mmCIF file of C-alpha atoms in Angstrom:
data_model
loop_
_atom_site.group_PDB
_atom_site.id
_atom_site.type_symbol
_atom_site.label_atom_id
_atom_site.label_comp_id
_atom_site.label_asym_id
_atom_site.label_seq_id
_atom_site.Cartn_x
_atom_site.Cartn_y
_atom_site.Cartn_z
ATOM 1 C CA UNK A 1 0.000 0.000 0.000
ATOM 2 C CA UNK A 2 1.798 3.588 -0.868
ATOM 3 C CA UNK A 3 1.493 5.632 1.975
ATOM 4 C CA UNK A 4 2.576 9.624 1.720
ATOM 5 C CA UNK A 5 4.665 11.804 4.412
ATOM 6 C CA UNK A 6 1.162 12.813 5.829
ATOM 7 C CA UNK A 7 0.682 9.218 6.652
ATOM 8 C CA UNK A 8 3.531 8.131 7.463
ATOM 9 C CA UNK A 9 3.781 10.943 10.168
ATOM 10 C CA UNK A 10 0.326 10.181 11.744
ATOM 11 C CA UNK A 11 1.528 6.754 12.120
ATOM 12 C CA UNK A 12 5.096 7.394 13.257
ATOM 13 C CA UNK A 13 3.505 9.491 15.383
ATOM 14 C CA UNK A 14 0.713 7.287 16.986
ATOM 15 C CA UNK A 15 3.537 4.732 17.733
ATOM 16 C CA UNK A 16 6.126 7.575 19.531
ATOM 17 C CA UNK A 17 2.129 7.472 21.481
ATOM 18 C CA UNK A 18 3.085 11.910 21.440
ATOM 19 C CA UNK A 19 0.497 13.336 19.002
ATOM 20 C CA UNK A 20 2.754 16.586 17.988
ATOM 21 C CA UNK A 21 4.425 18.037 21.375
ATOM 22 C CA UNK A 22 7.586 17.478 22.361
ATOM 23 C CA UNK A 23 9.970 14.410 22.297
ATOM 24 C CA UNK A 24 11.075 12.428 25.293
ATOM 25 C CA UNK A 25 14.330 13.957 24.801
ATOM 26 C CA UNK A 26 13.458 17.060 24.410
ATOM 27 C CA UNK A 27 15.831 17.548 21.031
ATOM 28 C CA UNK A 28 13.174 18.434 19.202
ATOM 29 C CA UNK A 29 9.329 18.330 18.515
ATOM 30 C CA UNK A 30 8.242 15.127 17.097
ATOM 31 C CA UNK A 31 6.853 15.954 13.833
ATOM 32 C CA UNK A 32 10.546 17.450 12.899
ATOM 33 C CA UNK A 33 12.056 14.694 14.723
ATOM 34 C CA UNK A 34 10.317 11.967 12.559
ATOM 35 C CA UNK A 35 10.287 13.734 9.209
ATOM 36 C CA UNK A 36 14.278 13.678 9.006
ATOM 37 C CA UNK A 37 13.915 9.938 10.586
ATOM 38 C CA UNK A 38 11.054 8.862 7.323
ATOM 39 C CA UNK A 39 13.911 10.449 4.966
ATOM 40 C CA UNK A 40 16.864 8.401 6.810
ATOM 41 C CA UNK A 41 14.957 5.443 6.733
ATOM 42 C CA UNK A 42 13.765 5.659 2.718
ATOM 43 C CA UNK A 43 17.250 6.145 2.151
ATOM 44 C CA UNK A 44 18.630 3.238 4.056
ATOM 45 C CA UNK A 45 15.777 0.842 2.205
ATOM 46 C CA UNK A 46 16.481 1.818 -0.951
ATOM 47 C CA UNK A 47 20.092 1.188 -0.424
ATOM 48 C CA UNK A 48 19.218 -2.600 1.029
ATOM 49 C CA UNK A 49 17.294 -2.699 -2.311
ATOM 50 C CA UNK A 50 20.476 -3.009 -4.910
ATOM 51 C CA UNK A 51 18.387 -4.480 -8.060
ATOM 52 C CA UNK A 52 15.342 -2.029 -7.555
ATOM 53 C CA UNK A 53 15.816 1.233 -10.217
ATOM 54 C CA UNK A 54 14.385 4.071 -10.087
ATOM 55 C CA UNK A 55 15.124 5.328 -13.315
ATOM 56 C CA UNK A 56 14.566 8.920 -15.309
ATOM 57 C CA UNK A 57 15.650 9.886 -18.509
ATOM 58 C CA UNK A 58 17.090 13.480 -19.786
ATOM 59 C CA UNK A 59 18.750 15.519 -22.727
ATOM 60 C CA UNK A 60 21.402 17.918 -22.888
ATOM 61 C CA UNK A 61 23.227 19.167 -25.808
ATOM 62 C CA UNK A 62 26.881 18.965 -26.815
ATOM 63 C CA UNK A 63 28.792 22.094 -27.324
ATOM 64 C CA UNK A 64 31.317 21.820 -30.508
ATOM 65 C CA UNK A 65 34.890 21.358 -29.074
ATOM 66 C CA UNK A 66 33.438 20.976 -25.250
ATOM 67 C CA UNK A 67 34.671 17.349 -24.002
ATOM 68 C CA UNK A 68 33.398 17.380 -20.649
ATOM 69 C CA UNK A 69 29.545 17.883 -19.114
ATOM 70 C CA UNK A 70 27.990 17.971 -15.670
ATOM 71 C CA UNK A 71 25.348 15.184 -14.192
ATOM 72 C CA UNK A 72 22.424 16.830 -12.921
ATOM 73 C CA UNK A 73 21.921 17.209 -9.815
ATOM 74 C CA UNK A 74 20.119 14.122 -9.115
ATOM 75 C CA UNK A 75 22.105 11.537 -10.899
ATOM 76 C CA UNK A 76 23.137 8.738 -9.294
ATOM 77 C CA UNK A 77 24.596 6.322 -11.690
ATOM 78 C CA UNK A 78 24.114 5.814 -15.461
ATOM 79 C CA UNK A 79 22.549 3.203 -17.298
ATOM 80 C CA UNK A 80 22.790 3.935 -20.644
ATOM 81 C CA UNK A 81 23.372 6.425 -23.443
ATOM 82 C CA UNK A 82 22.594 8.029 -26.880
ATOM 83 C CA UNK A 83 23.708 10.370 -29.220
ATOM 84 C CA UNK A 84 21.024 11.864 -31.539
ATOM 85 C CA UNK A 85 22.355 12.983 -35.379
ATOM 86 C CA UNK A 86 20.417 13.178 -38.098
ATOM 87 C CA UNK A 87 17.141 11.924 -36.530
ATOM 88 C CA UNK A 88 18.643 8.465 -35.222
ATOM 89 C CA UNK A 89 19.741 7.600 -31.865
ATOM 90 C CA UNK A 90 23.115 5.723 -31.336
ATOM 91 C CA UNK A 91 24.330 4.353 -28.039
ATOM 92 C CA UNK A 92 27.406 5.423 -26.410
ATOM 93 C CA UNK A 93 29.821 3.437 -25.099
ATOM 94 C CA UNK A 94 30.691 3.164 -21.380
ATOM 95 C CA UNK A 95 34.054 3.518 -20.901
ATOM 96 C CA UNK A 96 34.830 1.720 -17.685
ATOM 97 C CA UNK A 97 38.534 2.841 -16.454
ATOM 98 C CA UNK A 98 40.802 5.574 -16.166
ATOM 99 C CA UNK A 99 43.454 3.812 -18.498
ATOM 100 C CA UNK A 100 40.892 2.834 -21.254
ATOM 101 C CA UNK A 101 39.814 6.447 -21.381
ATOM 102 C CA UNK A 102 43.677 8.196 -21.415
ATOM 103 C CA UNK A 103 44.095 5.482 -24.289
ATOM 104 C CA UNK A 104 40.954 6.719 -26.714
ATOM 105 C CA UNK A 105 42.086 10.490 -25.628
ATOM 106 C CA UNK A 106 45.418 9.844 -27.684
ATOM 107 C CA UNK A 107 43.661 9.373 -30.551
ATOM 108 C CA UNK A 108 43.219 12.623 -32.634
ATOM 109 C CA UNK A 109 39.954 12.714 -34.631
ATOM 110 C CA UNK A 110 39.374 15.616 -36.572
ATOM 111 C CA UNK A 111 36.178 16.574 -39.188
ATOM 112 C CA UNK A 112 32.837 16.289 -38.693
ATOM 113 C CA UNK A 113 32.294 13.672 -35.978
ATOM 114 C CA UNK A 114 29.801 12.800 -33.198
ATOM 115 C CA UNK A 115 30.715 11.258 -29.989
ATOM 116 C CA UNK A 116 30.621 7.362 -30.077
ATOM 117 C CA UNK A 117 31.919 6.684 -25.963
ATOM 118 C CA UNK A 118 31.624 8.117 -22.503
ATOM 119 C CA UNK A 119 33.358 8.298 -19.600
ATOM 120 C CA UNK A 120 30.968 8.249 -15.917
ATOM 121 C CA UNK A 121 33.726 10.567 -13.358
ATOM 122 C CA UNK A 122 32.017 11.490 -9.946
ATOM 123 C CA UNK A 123 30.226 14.991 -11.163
ATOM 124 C CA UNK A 124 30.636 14.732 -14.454
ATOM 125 C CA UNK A 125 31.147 12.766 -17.447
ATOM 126 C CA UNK A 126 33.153 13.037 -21.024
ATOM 127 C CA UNK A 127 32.246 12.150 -24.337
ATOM 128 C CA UNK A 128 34.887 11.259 -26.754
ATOM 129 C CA UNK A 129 35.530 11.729 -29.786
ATOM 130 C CA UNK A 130 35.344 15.633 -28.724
ATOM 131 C CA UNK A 131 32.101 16.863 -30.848
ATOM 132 C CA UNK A 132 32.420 19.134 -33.894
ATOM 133 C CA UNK A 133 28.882 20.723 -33.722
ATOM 134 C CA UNK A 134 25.702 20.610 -31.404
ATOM 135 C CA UNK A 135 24.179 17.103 -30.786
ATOM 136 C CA UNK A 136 21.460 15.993 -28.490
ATOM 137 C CA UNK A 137 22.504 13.277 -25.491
ATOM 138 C CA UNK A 138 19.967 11.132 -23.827
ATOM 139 C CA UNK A 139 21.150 9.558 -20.617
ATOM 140 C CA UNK A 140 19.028 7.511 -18.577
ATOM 141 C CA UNK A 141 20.362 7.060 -15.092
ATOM 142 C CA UNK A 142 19.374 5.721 -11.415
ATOM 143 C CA UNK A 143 18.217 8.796 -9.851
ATOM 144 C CA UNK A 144 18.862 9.814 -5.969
ATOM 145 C CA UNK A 145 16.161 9.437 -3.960
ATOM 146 C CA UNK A 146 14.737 13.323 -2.601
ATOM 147 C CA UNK A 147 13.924 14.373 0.829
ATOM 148 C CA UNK A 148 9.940 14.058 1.428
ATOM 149 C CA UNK A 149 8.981 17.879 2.419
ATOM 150 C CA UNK A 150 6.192 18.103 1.079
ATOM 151 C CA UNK A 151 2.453 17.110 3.179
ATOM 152 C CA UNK A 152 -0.858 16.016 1.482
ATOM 153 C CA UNK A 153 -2.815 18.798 -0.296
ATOM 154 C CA UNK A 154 -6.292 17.775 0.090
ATOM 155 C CA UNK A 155 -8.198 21.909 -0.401
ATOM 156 C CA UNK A 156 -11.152 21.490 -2.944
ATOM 157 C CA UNK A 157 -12.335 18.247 -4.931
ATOM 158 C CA UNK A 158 -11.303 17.363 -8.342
ATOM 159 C CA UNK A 159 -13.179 16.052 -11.407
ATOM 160 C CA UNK A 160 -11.703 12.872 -13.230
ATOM 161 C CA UNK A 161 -12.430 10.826 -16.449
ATOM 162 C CA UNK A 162 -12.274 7.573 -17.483
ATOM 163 C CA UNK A 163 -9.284 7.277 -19.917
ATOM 164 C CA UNK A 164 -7.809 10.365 -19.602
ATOM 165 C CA UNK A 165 -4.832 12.284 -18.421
ATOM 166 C CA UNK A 166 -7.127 15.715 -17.349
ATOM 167 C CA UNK A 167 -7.516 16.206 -13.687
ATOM 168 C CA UNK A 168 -9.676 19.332 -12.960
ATOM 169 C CA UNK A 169 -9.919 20.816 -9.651
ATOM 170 C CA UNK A 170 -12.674 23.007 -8.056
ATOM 171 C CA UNK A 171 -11.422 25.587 -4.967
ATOM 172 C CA UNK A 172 -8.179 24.567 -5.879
ATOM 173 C CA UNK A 173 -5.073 26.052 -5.556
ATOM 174 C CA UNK A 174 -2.253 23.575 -7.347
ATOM 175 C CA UNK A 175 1.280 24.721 -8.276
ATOM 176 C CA UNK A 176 3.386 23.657 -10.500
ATOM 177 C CA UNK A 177 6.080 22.006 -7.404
ATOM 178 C CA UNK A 178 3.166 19.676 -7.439
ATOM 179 C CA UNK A 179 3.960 18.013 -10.877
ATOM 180 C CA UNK A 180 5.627 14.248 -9.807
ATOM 181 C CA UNK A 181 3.928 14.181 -6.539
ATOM 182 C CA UNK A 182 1.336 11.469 -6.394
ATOM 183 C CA UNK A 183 -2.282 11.560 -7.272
ATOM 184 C CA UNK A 184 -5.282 9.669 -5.768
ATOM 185 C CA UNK A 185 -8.988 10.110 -6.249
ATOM 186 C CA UNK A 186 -10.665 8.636 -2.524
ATOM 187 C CA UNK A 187 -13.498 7.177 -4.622
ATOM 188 C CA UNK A 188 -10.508 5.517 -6.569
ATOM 189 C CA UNK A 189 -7.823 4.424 -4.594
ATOM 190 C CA UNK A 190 -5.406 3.853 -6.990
ATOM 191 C CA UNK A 191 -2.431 6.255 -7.115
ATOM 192 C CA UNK A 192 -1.401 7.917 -10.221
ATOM 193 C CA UNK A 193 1.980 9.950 -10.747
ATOM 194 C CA UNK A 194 1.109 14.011 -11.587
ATOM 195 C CA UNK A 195 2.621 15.056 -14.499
ATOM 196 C CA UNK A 196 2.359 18.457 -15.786
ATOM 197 C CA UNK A 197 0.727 21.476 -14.134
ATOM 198 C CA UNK A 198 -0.959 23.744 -16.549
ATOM 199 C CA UNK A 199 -2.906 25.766 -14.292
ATOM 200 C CA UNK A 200 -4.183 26.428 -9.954
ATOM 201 C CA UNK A 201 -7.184 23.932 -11.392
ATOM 202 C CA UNK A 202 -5.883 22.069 -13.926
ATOM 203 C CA UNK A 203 -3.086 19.088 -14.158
ATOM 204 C CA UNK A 204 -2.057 16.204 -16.492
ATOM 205 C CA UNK A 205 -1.344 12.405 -14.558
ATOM 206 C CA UNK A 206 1.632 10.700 -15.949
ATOM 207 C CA UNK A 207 -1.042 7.883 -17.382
ATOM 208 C CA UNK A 208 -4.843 7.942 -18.066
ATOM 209 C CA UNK A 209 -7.300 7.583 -15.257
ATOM 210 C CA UNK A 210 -8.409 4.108 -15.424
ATOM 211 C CA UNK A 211 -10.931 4.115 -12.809
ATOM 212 C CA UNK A 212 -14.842 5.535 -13.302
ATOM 213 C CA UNK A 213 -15.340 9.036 -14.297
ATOM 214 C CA UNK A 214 -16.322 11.081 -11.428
ATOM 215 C CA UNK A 215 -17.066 15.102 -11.618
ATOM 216 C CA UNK A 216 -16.697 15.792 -7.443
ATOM 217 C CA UNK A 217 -14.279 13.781 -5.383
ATOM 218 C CA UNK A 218 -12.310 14.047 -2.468
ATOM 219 C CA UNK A 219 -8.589 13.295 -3.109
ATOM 220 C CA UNK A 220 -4.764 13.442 -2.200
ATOM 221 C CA UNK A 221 -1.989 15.108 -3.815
ATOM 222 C CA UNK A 222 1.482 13.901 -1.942
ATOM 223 C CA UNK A 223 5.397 13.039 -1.221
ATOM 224 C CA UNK A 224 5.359 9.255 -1.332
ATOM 225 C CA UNK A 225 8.479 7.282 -1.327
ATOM 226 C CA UNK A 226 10.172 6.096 -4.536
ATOM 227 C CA UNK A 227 11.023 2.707 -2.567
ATOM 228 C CA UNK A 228 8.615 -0.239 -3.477
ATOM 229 C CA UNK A 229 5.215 0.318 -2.048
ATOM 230 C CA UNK A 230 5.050 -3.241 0.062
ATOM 231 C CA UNK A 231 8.240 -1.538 2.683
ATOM 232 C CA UNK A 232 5.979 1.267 3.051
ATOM 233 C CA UNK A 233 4.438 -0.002 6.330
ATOM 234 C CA UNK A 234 7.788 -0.593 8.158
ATOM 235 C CA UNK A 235 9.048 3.021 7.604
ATOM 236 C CA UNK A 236 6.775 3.923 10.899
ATOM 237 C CA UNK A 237 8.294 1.134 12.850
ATOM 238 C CA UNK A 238 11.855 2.001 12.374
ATOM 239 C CA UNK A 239 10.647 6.000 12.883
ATOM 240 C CA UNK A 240 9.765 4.937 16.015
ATOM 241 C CA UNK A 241 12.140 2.691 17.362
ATOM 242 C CA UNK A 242 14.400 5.508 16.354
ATOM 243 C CA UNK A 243 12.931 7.892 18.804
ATOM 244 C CA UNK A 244 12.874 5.300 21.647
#
């Protein structure tokens, strides 16, 4: 069952039996206390979890006679690559050492060429040959996981349909920092990524609605973990055998 940071303080907080006071301790209120703990203990699942990926993909363009490019800031580690010219996409090589690398960078190309390897450092990465002109790069990459800040926004009800991406909202007031927060309808319950934001009353869900078109529900808009949704119910546990 995916559970959001709303819920997963409530229940952190009804095992810590101290609603939203003060902790025990007195090192700080509860609710701050177990929001940094939920964080601490997403990250430490996710790291148990080796073989589960949570993956994103994103461009950047080349800049003729630039060798070297930074990650964003969420990369993690990469996965694969592409190079775009002419309307085709061809995968880069991953270089995998130091000495390999040195050993293609004493190799002069010159002309019009397009990169054909790359090189993962810490912050950054190379592409090699050195690009003559502008060319699109796709990376897809293991993204790290973000803090959960953000609490359920519940204001107003919202208007779905069967089969599509449309969400509309009545007494509303949605932002775009909502856009890849999660998405349920209570008549629903099935949780759908957001997607785009085009307006205080008006977003796009990652995939269609599949459930029955309704034109005035209740719902939740909310931080949920990007671990797998079964370890969501031991997240509380270790929250609170934290604060004890």
């Amino acid at each position: 069952m995916r559970e959001t940071l709303s819920s997963l303080l409530l229940t952190s907080q009804n095992y810590m039996v101290d609603a939203s006071t003060t902790s025990s301790t007195a090192l700080s209120d509860t609710k701050t206390f177990a929001k940094k703990e939920i964080n601490n203990v997403c990250r430490l699942i996710y790291a148990k979890f080796k073989d589960y990926k949570v993956q994103k993909q994103q461009t950047a363009s080349t800049v003729a006679s630039q060798q070297y490019y930074h990650f964003m800031p969420d990369f993690l580690r990469l996965e694969s690559a592409t190079v775009t010219v002419g309307g085709v996409a061809y995968p880069l090589q991953v270089v995998d050492s130091m000495e390999n690398w040195k050993k293609l960078n004493e190799v002069d190309f010159t002309g019009n060429i397009f990169p054909q390897f790359i090189f993962p450092r810490r912050d950054d990465f190379g592409i090699w040959p050195i690009p003559a002109s502008v060319n699109t790069i796709t990376l897809d990459y293991n993204y790290m996981l973000k803090d959960l800040v953000n609490e359920d926004y519940t204001d107003g009800t919202v208007a779905v349909t069967n089969n599509s991406a449309t969400i509309t909202g009545t007494s509303t007031t949605w932002t775009a920092g909502m856009a890849g927060r999660w998405f349920k309808s209570n008549d629903d319950g099935d949780w759908y990524r957001l997607g785009t934001f085009t307006s205080t009353t008006s977003m796009a869900l990652e995939s269609v609605f599949e459930g029955s078109t309704d034109t005035s529900s209740t719902y939740i808009i909310g931080d949920s973990p990007e671990i797998p949704s079964e370890t969501h119910q031991y997240i509380p546990w270790a929250v609170a055998a934290a604060f004890l």
